Short mmCIF file of C-alpha atoms in Angstrom, two decimals:
data_model
loop_
_atom_site.label_atom_id
_atom_site.label_comp_id
_atom_site.label_asym_id
_atom_site.label_seq_id
_atom_site.Cartn_x
_atom_site.Cartn_y
_atom_site.Cartn_z
CA UNK A 267 -209.84 109.70 -67.06
CA UNK A 268 -211.21 105.40 -65.52
CA UNK A 269 -208.75 104.15 -68.68
CA UNK A 270 -205.78 106.32 -67.32
CA UNK A 271 -206.19 105.78 -63.77
CA UNK A 272 -206.83 101.59 -63.91
CA UNK A 273 -203.26 101.95 -66.01
CA UNK A 274 -202.37 103.42 -64.00
CA UNK A 275 -202.78 101.03 -60.64
CA UNK A 276 -201.78 97.97 -63.12
CA UNK A 277 -198.55 99.36 -63.88
CA UNK A 278 -197.80 100.08 -59.61
CA UNK A 279 -199.21 96.41 -58.29
CA UNK A 280 -197.75 93.99 -61.60
CA UNK A 281 -193.81 96.07 -60.42
CA UNK A 282 -194.43 95.64 -56.66
CA UNK A 283 -193.56 91.98 -54.44
CA UNK A 284 -197.46 91.22 -53.56
CA UNK A 285 -197.76 90.52 -56.76
CA UNK A 286 -195.32 88.07 -57.50
CA UNK A 287 -195.66 85.90 -54.19
CA UNK A 288 -199.82 86.32 -55.44
CA UNK A 289 -198.82 84.71 -58.44
CA UNK A 290 -195.74 81.99 -56.95
CA UNK A 291 -198.83 81.00 -54.77
CA UNK A 292 -201.22 79.76 -57.42
CA UNK A 293 -198.71 78.28 -59.55
CA UNK A 294 -197.51 76.62 -56.88
CA UNK A 295 -200.93 75.54 -55.14
CA UNK A 296 -202.84 74.29 -58.57
CA UNK A 297 -199.91 72.44 -59.00
CA UNK A 298 -199.80 70.58 -56.15
CA UNK A 299 -204.22 70.62 -56.70
CA UNK A 300 -202.81 69.16 -60.06
CA UNK A 301 -200.49 66.65 -59.16
CA UNK A 302 -202.98 65.20 -56.61
CA UNK A 303 -206.41 64.99 -58.46
CA UNK A 304 -203.76 63.25 -60.81
CA UNK A 305 -202.99 61.11 -58.26
CA UNK A 306 -204.25 58.30 -57.57
CA UNK A 307 -207.21 59.09 -54.33
CA UNK A 308 -209.28 60.14 -57.45
CA UNK A 309 -208.06 57.12 -59.99
CA UNK A 310 -208.74 54.67 -57.34
CA UNK A 311 -212.57 56.97 -56.62
CA UNK A 312 -213.05 55.82 -60.13
CA UNK A 313 -211.84 52.52 -60.25
CA UNK A 314 -214.25 51.20 -57.29
CA UNK A 315 -217.29 53.62 -59.44
CA UNK A 316 -216.33 51.73 -62.39
CA UNK A 317 -216.47 47.98 -60.50
CA UNK A 318 -219.51 48.57 -58.67
CA UNK A 319 -221.62 49.79 -61.80
CA UNK A 320 -220.63 46.57 -63.67
CA UNK A 321 -221.21 44.38 -60.51
CA UNK A 322 -224.38 46.09 -60.75
CA UNK A 323 -225.60 46.06 -63.85
CA UNK A 324 -224.31 41.86 -64.14
CA UNK A 325 -226.47 41.25 -61.62
CA UNK A 326 -229.63 43.58 -62.87
CA UNK A 327 -229.35 41.21 -66.17
CA UNK A 328 -229.17 38.21 -64.05
CA UNK A 329 -232.72 38.74 -62.58
CA UNK A 330 -233.82 40.35 -65.58
CA UNK A 331 -234.15 36.48 -66.34
CA UNK A 332 -237.27 36.87 -64.30
CA UNK A 333 -239.94 39.38 -64.93
CA UNK A 334 -241.19 38.26 -60.90
CA UNK A 335 -237.53 38.11 -59.20
CA UNK A 336 -236.82 41.51 -60.89
CA UNK A 337 -239.83 43.34 -59.06
CA UNK A 338 -239.79 42.17 -56.27
CA UNK A 339 -235.93 42.10 -55.08
CA UNK A 340 -235.93 44.90 -56.79
CA UNK A 341 -232.53 46.84 -59.29
CA UNK A 342 -229.90 46.17 -56.84
CA UNK A 343 -228.26 49.05 -55.04
CA UNK A 344 -227.72 52.52 -56.90
CA UNK A 345 -224.39 54.24 -57.14
CA UNK A 346 -222.93 57.79 -57.21
CA UNK A 347 -220.21 58.73 -60.22
CA UNK A 348 -218.06 60.59 -59.15
CA UNK A 349 -217.60 64.01 -60.04
CA UNK A 350 -214.79 65.53 -62.35
CA UNK A 351 -214.29 68.22 -60.72
CA UNK A 352 -213.41 66.88 -57.50
CA UNK A 353 -210.48 69.45 -57.42
CA UNK A 354 -212.26 72.13 -57.69
CA UNK A 355 -214.11 71.59 -54.38
CA UNK A 356 -213.94 68.47 -53.06
CA UNK A 357 -217.04 68.59 -50.96
CA UNK A 358 -216.12 66.42 -48.65
CA UNK A 359 -217.56 63.73 -50.28
CA UNK A 360 -215.34 60.62 -48.36
CA UNK A 361 -218.38 61.83 -45.35
CA UNK A 362 -221.11 60.80 -47.79
CA UNK A 363 -222.13 57.83 -48.97
CA UNK A 364 -221.78 56.43 -52.57
CA UNK A 365 -224.85 54.40 -53.30
CA UNK A 366 -228.50 53.98 -52.14
CA UNK A 367 -229.70 50.48 -51.39
CA UNK A 368 -232.57 49.80 -54.33
CA UNK A 369 -232.63 45.88 -52.75
CA UNK A 370 -234.66 42.95 -50.58
CA UNK A 371 -232.40 41.94 -48.05
CA UNK A 372 -234.86 39.56 -46.09
CA UNK A 373 -237.27 37.11 -46.74
CA UNK A 374 -239.53 34.15 -44.29
CA UNK A 375 -241.26 31.51 -44.76
CA UNK A 376 -244.76 30.32 -44.05
CA UNK A 377 -247.74 27.86 -44.27
CA UNK A 378 -248.30 28.74 -47.23
CA UNK A 379 -246.59 25.24 -49.43
CA UNK A 380 -243.74 26.67 -51.30
CA UNK A 381 -244.49 29.97 -51.52
CA UNK A 382 -241.17 32.81 -49.98
CA UNK A 383 -242.15 36.33 -48.59
CA UNK A 384 -238.91 39.48 -49.90
CA UNK A 385 -239.47 42.21 -47.93
CA UNK A 386 -240.44 44.52 -50.18
CA UNK A 387 -238.08 46.23 -51.48
CA UNK A 388 -236.81 50.39 -50.87
CA UNK A 389 -234.07 52.75 -51.58
CA UNK A 390 -232.74 51.98 -48.54
CA UNK A 391 -229.83 55.44 -47.46
CA UNK A 392 -226.11 54.39 -45.78
CA UNK A 393 -225.45 56.70 -42.63
CA UNK A 394 -223.28 59.21 -42.49
CA UNK A 395 -220.52 57.84 -40.71
CA UNK A 396 -219.62 61.28 -38.69
CA UNK A 397 -221.16 65.00 -39.24
CA UNK A 398 -219.07 66.13 -42.23
CA UNK A 399 -216.82 69.55 -42.09
CA UNK A 400 -216.85 73.18 -42.94
CA UNK A 401 -214.70 75.94 -43.00
CA UNK A 402 -211.24 76.13 -43.35
CA UNK A 403 -209.94 73.85 -41.65
CA UNK A 404 -211.80 70.96 -43.29
CA UNK A 405 -210.80 71.62 -46.62
CA UNK A 406 -207.11 72.13 -45.07
CA UNK A 407 -207.48 68.17 -45.26
CA UNK A 408 -207.93 68.94 -49.58
CA UNK A 409 -206.53 71.12 -51.44
CA UNK A 410 -209.29 72.02 -53.80
CA UNK A 411 -210.63 75.26 -55.82
CA UNK A 412 -212.18 76.29 -52.50
CA UNK A 413 -209.51 76.51 -50.57
CA UNK A 414 -206.92 78.11 -52.38
CA UNK A 415 -209.32 80.96 -53.93
CA UNK A 416 -211.22 80.94 -50.91
CA UNK A 417 -209.04 81.79 -48.44
CA UNK A 418 -205.27 82.17 -50.17
CA UNK A 419 -206.30 84.21 -52.39
CA UNK A 420 -209.35 86.35 -50.30
CA UNK A 421 -205.89 86.84 -48.02
CA UNK A 422 -204.31 88.53 -51.20
CA UNK A 423 -206.94 90.85 -51.62
CA UNK A 424 -206.80 92.26 -48.99
CA UNK A 425 -202.85 92.44 -48.40
CA UNK A 426 -203.37 94.75 -52.43
CA UNK A 427 -205.83 97.55 -50.78
CA UNK A 428 -205.39 97.83 -47.29
CA UNK A 429 -203.12 101.21 -48.57
CA UNK A 430 -204.84 101.81 -51.77
CA UNK A 431 -206.73 105.22 -50.03
CA UNK A 432 -204.92 105.66 -46.72
CA UNK A 433 -201.83 105.13 -48.15
CA UNK A 434 -201.38 107.15 -50.59
CA UNK A 435 -203.08 109.57 -48.12
CA UNK A 436 -200.34 109.93 -44.93
CA UNK A 437 -197.50 109.66 -48.11
CA UNK A 438 -199.18 113.20 -49.84
CA UNK A 439 -200.02 111.04 -53.89
CA UNK A 440 -204.18 111.30 -52.77
CA UNK A 441 -204.55 115.00 -52.04
CA UNK A 442 -202.16 115.44 -55.29
CA UNK A 443 -204.72 113.47 -57.31
CA UNK A 444 -207.51 114.86 -56.56
CA UNK A 445 -206.70 118.11 -56.96
CA UNK A 446 -206.26 118.07 -60.26
CA UNK A 447 -210.86 118.01 -60.34
CA UNK A 448 -210.60 114.41 -60.81
CA UNK A 449 -213.54 112.46 -59.99
CA UNK A 450 -213.31 111.19 -57.32
CA UNK A 451 -215.06 107.35 -58.55
CA UNK A 452 -212.75 107.05 -61.00
CA UNK A 453 -210.04 106.83 -59.09
CA UNK A 454 -211.60 104.38 -56.88
CA UNK A 455 -213.06 102.50 -59.83
CA UNK A 456 -209.22 102.08 -61.22
CA UNK A 457 -208.12 101.29 -58.00
CA UNK A 458 -210.85 98.12 -57.59
CA UNK A 459 -210.66 97.22 -61.41
CA UNK A 460 -207.05 96.95 -61.28
CA UNK A 461 -207.06 94.67 -58.66
CA UNK A 462 -209.06 92.62 -59.50
CA UNK A 463 -207.46 92.09 -62.88
CA UNK A 464 -203.96 91.80 -61.29
CA UNK A 465 -205.89 89.47 -58.98
CA UNK A 466 -207.84 87.54 -62.44
CA UNK A 467 -203.64 86.68 -63.89
CA UNK A 468 -202.28 85.26 -60.99
CA UNK A 469 -205.25 82.81 -60.42
CA UNK A 470 -206.05 81.94 -64.74
CA UNK A 471 -202.10 81.46 -65.03
CA UNK A 472 -201.89 78.83 -62.56
CA UNK A 473 -206.48 77.21 -63.38
CA UNK A 474 -203.90 77.28 -66.77
CA UNK A 475 -201.43 74.87 -64.98
CA UNK A 476 -203.58 72.64 -62.80
CA UNK A 477 -205.86 72.00 -65.88
CA UNK A 478 -203.15 71.06 -68.35
CA UNK A 479 -202.33 68.52 -65.28
CA UNK A 480 -205.75 66.91 -64.75
CA UNK A 481 -205.97 66.77 -68.48
CA UNK A 482 -202.35 65.07 -68.98
CA UNK A 483 -202.23 63.60 -66.58
CA UNK A 484 -205.86 62.67 -64.84
CA UNK A 485 -208.52 60.78 -65.53
CA UNK A 486 -210.78 63.93 -66.95
CA UNK A 487 -212.19 64.54 -70.88
CA UNK A 488 -212.64 68.42 -71.38
CA UNK A 489 -216.41 68.20 -72.42
CA UNK A 490 -218.28 72.02 -72.96
CA UNK A 491 -220.50 70.14 -70.25
CA UNK A 492 -217.24 70.79 -67.87
CA UNK A 493 -216.25 73.96 -69.79
CA UNK A 494 -219.33 75.03 -69.34
CA UNK A 495 -219.20 74.66 -65.53
CA UNK A 496 -215.32 75.87 -65.00
CA UNK A 497 -216.40 79.10 -66.78
CA UNK A 498 -219.36 79.26 -64.35
CA UNK A 499 -216.80 78.79 -60.86
CA UNK A 500 -214.64 81.23 -62.15
CA UNK A 501 -217.44 84.04 -62.66
CA UNK A 502 -218.66 82.79 -59.02
CA UNK A 503 -214.37 83.56 -57.54
CA UNK A 504 -214.38 86.50 -59.43
CA UNK A 505 -217.63 87.72 -57.70
CA UNK A 506 -216.28 86.79 -54.63
CA UNK A 507 -212.68 88.21 -54.72
CA UNK A 508 -214.61 91.21 -56.06
CA UNK A 509 -215.67 91.54 -52.18
CA UNK A 510 -212.75 91.15 -50.54
CA UNK A 511 -211.30 93.99 -52.77
CA UNK A 512 -214.21 96.63 -51.74
CA UNK A 513 -214.34 95.04 -48.69
CA UNK A 514 -209.82 95.87 -48.38
CA UNK A 515 -211.03 99.51 -49.73
CA UNK A 516 -213.87 100.54 -47.94
CA UNK A 517 -211.62 99.91 -44.48
CA UNK A 518 -208.34 101.54 -46.07
CA UNK A 519 -211.24 104.30 -47.22
CA UNK A 520 -211.64 104.85 -43.67
CA UNK A 521 -208.27 104.29 -41.40
CA UNK A 522 -206.03 106.53 -41.29
CA UNK A 523 -202.82 104.54 -41.26
CA UNK A 524 -201.81 100.93 -43.32
CA UNK A 525 -201.24 99.24 -40.89
CA UNK A 526 -204.37 100.55 -38.86
CA UNK A 527 -206.07 99.59 -41.82
CA UNK A 528 -204.21 96.73 -42.23
CA UNK A 529 -205.38 94.52 -38.82
CA UNK A 530 -207.75 95.92 -39.56
CA UNK A 531 -209.30 93.89 -42.24
CA UNK A 532 -206.82 91.17 -41.36
CA UNK A 533 -209.29 90.55 -38.73
CA UNK A 534 -212.52 90.84 -40.63
CA UNK A 535 -211.25 88.74 -43.31
CA UNK A 536 -210.59 86.01 -39.62
CA UNK A 537 -213.99 86.02 -38.99
CA UNK A 538 -216.10 86.03 -42.53
CA UNK A 539 -212.71 83.00 -43.38
CA UNK A 540 -212.84 81.32 -40.87
CA UNK A 541 -213.67 82.18 -37.93
CA UNK A 542 -217.16 81.93 -38.83
CA UNK A 543 -217.23 78.79 -41.58
CA UNK A 544 -215.86 77.08 -38.54
CA UNK A 545 -217.72 77.99 -36.10
CA UNK A 546 -221.31 77.15 -36.87
CA UNK A 547 -221.29 73.62 -38.67
CA UNK A 548 -220.08 72.90 -35.08
CA UNK A 549 -222.96 74.78 -33.65
CA UNK A 550 -225.69 71.95 -34.99
CA UNK A 551 -223.38 68.67 -34.92
CA UNK A 552 -225.11 67.18 -32.42
CA UNK A 553 -227.77 67.28 -33.96
CA UNK A 554 -226.40 66.20 -37.82
CA UNK A 555 -226.53 62.49 -36.08
CA UNK A 556 -229.68 59.94 -37.61
CA UNK A 557 -231.63 59.04 -35.26
CA UNK A 558 -233.50 56.43 -37.14
CA UNK A 559 -236.27 55.56 -35.01
CA UNK A 560 -236.68 51.46 -35.65
CA UNK A 561 -238.48 50.33 -32.84
CA UNK A 562 -241.95 52.06 -34.17
CA UNK A 563 -240.77 51.22 -37.33
CA UNK A 564 -240.78 46.93 -35.74
CA UNK A 565 -244.08 47.50 -33.90
CA UNK A 566 -245.67 48.84 -37.14
CA UNK A 567 -245.14 46.09 -39.01
CA UNK A 568 -245.24 43.83 -36.45
CA UNK A 569 -248.89 45.54 -36.64
CA UNK A 570 -249.65 44.50 -40.39
CA UNK A 571 -249.01 41.60 -39.62
CA UNK A 572 -251.73 40.80 -37.68
CA UNK A 573 -253.88 42.90 -38.99
CA UNK A 574 -252.74 40.61 -42.19
CA UNK A 575 -253.06 37.83 -40.27
CA UNK A 576 -250.30 36.16 -42.27
CA UNK A 577 -249.32 33.00 -40.62
CA UNK A 578 -253.26 32.26 -40.04
CA UNK A 579 -253.31 32.49 -43.71
CA UNK A 580 -253.06 28.65 -45.44
CA UNK A 581 -252.31 27.68 -49.17
CA UNK A 582 -255.64 24.84 -50.05
CA UNK A 583 -253.11 23.92 -52.57
CA UNK A 584 -249.29 23.23 -52.23
CA UNK A 585 -248.48 20.58 -54.67
CA UNK A 586 -249.41 23.76 -57.56
CA UNK A 587 -250.17 27.40 -58.10
CA UNK A 588 -251.58 29.07 -54.80
CA UNK A 589 -254.63 30.06 -55.03
CA UNK A 590 -255.31 34.03 -56.25
CA UNK A 591 -257.37 34.25 -53.36
CA UNK A 592 -253.42 33.68 -51.43
CA UNK A 593 -251.83 35.36 -53.20
CA UNK A 594 -254.22 38.70 -53.06
CA UNK A 595 -253.54 38.80 -49.20
CA UNK A 596 -249.97 38.82 -49.08
CA UNK A 597 -249.11 41.07 -51.60
CA UNK A 598 -251.82 43.48 -50.11
CA UNK A 599 -249.43 42.88 -47.04
CA UNK A 600 -246.44 42.89 -48.40
CA UNK A 601 -247.63 46.52 -50.43
CA UNK A 602 -248.92 48.33 -46.89
CA UNK A 603 -245.63 47.02 -45.60
CA UNK A 604 -243.93 48.92 -48.39
CA UNK A 605 -245.92 51.46 -48.84
CA UNK A 606 -245.73 52.58 -44.76
CA UNK A 607 -241.12 51.53 -44.59
CA UNK A 608 -240.77 53.09 -48.32
CA UNK A 609 -242.55 55.99 -46.52
CA UNK A 610 -240.66 55.54 -43.04
CA UNK A 611 -237.08 55.75 -45.00
CA UNK A 612 -238.01 59.19 -46.70
CA UNK A 613 -239.40 60.80 -43.67
CA UNK A 614 -236.58 59.73 -42.14
CA UNK A 615 -233.75 60.61 -44.76
CA UNK A 616 -235.72 64.55 -44.65
CA UNK A 617 -235.39 64.56 -41.50
CA UNK A 618 -232.53 63.70 -40.76
CA UNK A 619 -231.45 65.85 -44.04
CA UNK A 620 -233.25 68.71 -43.12
CA UNK A 621 -231.06 69.13 -40.10
CA UNK A 622 -227.51 69.17 -42.14
CA UNK A 623 -229.35 71.82 -44.16
CA UNK A 624 -229.98 74.09 -41.54
CA UNK A 625 -226.25 74.10 -40.99
CA UNK A 626 -225.10 74.33 -44.91
CA UNK A 627 -227.45 77.53 -44.74
CA UNK A 628 -226.43 79.10 -41.64
CA UNK A 629 -222.33 78.62 -42.82
CA UNK A 630 -223.71 80.69 -46.29
CA UNK A 631 -224.64 83.86 -44.65
CA UNK A 632 -220.29 84.35 -44.90
CA UNK A 633 -218.73 85.25 -48.37
CA UNK A 634 -216.39 82.13 -48.05
CA UNK A 635 -219.55 79.71 -47.00
CA UNK A 636 -222.01 80.96 -49.72
CA UNK A 637 -219.14 81.04 -52.18
CA UNK A 638 -217.90 77.14 -50.60
CA UNK A 639 -222.13 75.69 -51.53
CA UNK A 640 -221.64 77.35 -54.96
CA UNK A 641 -218.35 76.03 -56.42
CA UNK A 642 -219.32 72.85 -54.46
CA UNK A 643 -223.01 73.03 -56.08
CA UNK A 644 -221.65 73.61 -59.40
CA UNK A 645 -218.33 71.08 -59.18
CA UNK A 646 -221.18 68.33 -58.26
CA UNK A 647 -219.83 67.75 -54.96
CA UNK A 648 -221.22 67.61 -51.31
CA UNK A 649 -224.40 67.77 -49.46
CA UNK A 650 -226.66 69.51 -52.59
CA UNK A 651 -224.67 66.95 -55.21
CA UNK A 652 -225.87 64.13 -52.20
CA UNK A 653 -229.48 65.51 -52.37
CA UNK A 654 -229.39 65.58 -55.96
CA UNK A 655 -228.54 62.87 -55.88
CA UNK A 656 -231.68 61.65 -53.33
CA UNK A 657 -234.03 62.50 -55.61
CA UNK A 658 -232.54 61.34 -59.09
CA UNK A 659 -232.57 58.22 -56.99
CA UNK A 660 -236.01 58.92 -55.47
CA UNK A 661 -237.20 59.20 -60.01
CA UNK A 662 -235.84 55.79 -61.08
CA UNK A 663 -237.44 54.41 -58.37
CA UNK A 664 -241.56 55.14 -59.94
CA UNK A 665 -239.30 54.40 -63.43
CA UNK A 666 -238.18 50.89 -62.54
CA UNK A 667 -241.91 49.88 -60.74
CA UNK A 668 -244.11 51.64 -63.74
CA UNK A 669 -241.58 49.34 -66.07
CA UNK A 670 -242.68 46.19 -63.99
CA UNK A 671 -245.86 47.11 -63.37
CA UNK A 672 -246.31 47.77 -67.71
CA UNK A 673 -244.33 44.42 -69.01
CA UNK A 674 -246.12 42.05 -66.60
CA UNK A 675 -248.96 43.64 -68.00
CA UNK A 676 -248.64 41.71 -70.69
CA UNK A 677 -248.68 38.86 -69.87
CA UNK A 678 -251.86 37.83 -69.35
CA UNK A 679 -251.52 33.96 -66.65
CA UNK A 680 -250.51 36.62 -63.99
CA UNK A 681 -252.03 37.29 -61.50
CA UNK A 682 -250.87 41.23 -61.20
CA UNK A 683 -250.41 41.48 -57.96
CA UNK A 684 -246.97 43.06 -56.57
CA UNK A 685 -244.35 42.05 -53.76
CA UNK A 686 -244.36 38.35 -54.29
CA UNK A 687 -243.23 36.08 -57.08
CA UNK A 688 -245.95 34.86 -57.37
CA UNK A 689 -248.63 37.20 -57.80
CA UNK A 690 -245.72 38.41 -60.72
CA UNK A 691 -245.29 37.47 -64.77
CA UNK A 692 -242.03 34.32 -64.81
CA UNK A 693 -241.73 35.40 -68.44
CA UNK A 694 -237.68 36.82 -68.83
CA UNK A 695 -237.11 40.39 -70.03
CA UNK A 696 -234.56 41.76 -72.30
CA UNK A 697 -231.88 42.95 -70.30
CA UNK A 698 -231.31 46.07 -72.27
CA UNK A 699 -234.48 46.73 -72.08
CA UNK A 700 -234.61 47.08 -68.56
CA UNK A 701 -234.29 51.16 -67.18
CA UNK A 702 -230.93 51.68 -66.04
CA UNK A 703 -229.99 54.98 -63.18
CA UNK A 704 -228.58 58.46 -64.85
CA UNK A 705 -228.67 60.46 -62.87
CA UNK A 706 -228.90 65.18 -65.15
CA UNK A 707 -225.51 66.17 -64.42
CA UNK A 708 -225.52 68.76 -67.55
CA UNK A 709 -224.51 72.09 -67.15
CA UNK A 710 -226.99 73.88 -67.88
CA UNK A 711 -229.13 71.52 -64.42
CA UNK A 712 -226.23 72.29 -62.31
CA UNK A 713 -225.35 76.27 -63.51
CA UNK A 714 -229.33 76.90 -62.97
CA UNK A 715 -229.67 75.26 -59.42
CA UNK A 716 -226.82 77.56 -58.20
CA UNK A 717 -228.54 80.61 -59.66
CA UNK A 718 -229.45 82.14 -56.56
CA UNK A 719 -225.68 81.61 -54.79
CA UNK A 720 -224.20 82.97 -57.63
CA UNK A 721 -227.36 86.11 -57.07
CA UNK A 722 -226.55 86.16 -53.98
CA UNK A 723 -221.99 86.73 -53.99
CA UNK A 724 -223.18 89.49 -56.42
CA UNK A 725 -225.37 91.08 -54.04
CA UNK A 726 -221.77 90.81 -51.65
CA UNK A 727 -220.02 92.19 -54.51
CA UNK A 728 -222.25 95.24 -54.92
CA UNK A 729 -222.94 95.82 -51.20
CA UNK A 730 -218.74 96.60 -50.61
CA UNK A 731 -217.95 98.27 -54.14
CA UNK A 732 -220.54 100.39 -51.83
CA UNK A 733 -219.20 100.67 -48.91
CA UNK A 734 -216.40 101.42 -50.42
CA UNK A 735 -217.74 104.11 -52.70
CA UNK A 736 -219.71 105.57 -49.44
CA UNK A 737 -216.84 105.80 -47.39
CA UNK A 738 -214.27 107.24 -50.12
CA UNK A 739 -216.29 110.12 -51.25
CA UNK A 740 -216.70 111.00 -46.96
CA UNK A 741 -212.70 110.87 -46.40
CA UNK A 742 -210.04 113.52 -46.13
CA UNK A 743 -207.82 113.57 -48.97
CA UNK A 744 -205.12 115.12 -46.39
#
């Protein structure tokens, strides 16, 4: 029985102008997306990343000629690799930092002979250029899959379902169908699945066109990792569209006329897709501006200078190797300076990021905001990716320092005191032995991180279908 109604509804939709419109919009927008992605903007980002990465590798190899210099000055800048799936969800990456500085940025001399005291290297987080935008307004800038599916296809779901129940009630078709003791669940199930399938066809065709253009003319390689993420994106898209299909059938069941159903659905769709996603982040925009307390930081560092009285220290052997006592005192100062500065930078970043996350969580209360967040996570873009980038940089910081400590321990002539050139080994280390920064962008890690979002999308779809089911059971047939 369900298959009969499914086939009947599919034939009706395939012969409708709405299906033709959906097909034309899907192919046109997906083609535009593929051409835009394959153009110069993303290629410039890739080239810039490659050039920056080459300079970073050269700097790391140069510093590897002196282990002490490598340990004191740091590994240099850490760069975020552009995602190949940026055409799926741009994530407003232009407003997010593309690097983290891991470099000592200043030095000072004192009455210590030939000793130069470098500021300890820590992770310096670049500030946001402006509060990241969210919602449809920002997505008009980049026509990505978030906009095409989240905006266009959700609207098409509304247009396919607004007269699904009340339209047949007006024409008498619904009364005729149900007069034969047909289960209402079979009728509703056929309508629900038929709209999902009829939306799947133009979405799949448009997606294939987009991927073909991106694969032939864009810098993308379709590995199993990429294909796995695209498959997960498709699952998220179907769950998202299932919500609007269920919503459309529920409203159509409650309304007496198709015109009333269309007005109500367009208003609800506008609130869920346009109004809330574009207003909730704006409520917290003033909080998203970084507010680093630099005065407190400078005062703490000056207090440390007075605590260790570093300007009163004297090198009793200015012409030779400085005594271990002097190096130990300066090392203790720089290490405490590093621990404070590191904690300060991490704390300020997390404080600012919690404000950004508050806006992100508030945006997830709507299906569109949740869908946008899931796609950005699966495409390795947006705020979720940037936070993973920061976490990877912090893990690399620990790995790098352990490497310096292990290499320094092999030199019996070293003082084994970090923070100073005179406290560490001056031996050369093979450049290939120095750990390099990398991120885990595997499909498994990405999908696991978005599992909760996918489950919430499924919950939204289930609630919408149950609402449609209950509304249809209580609806009049004449």
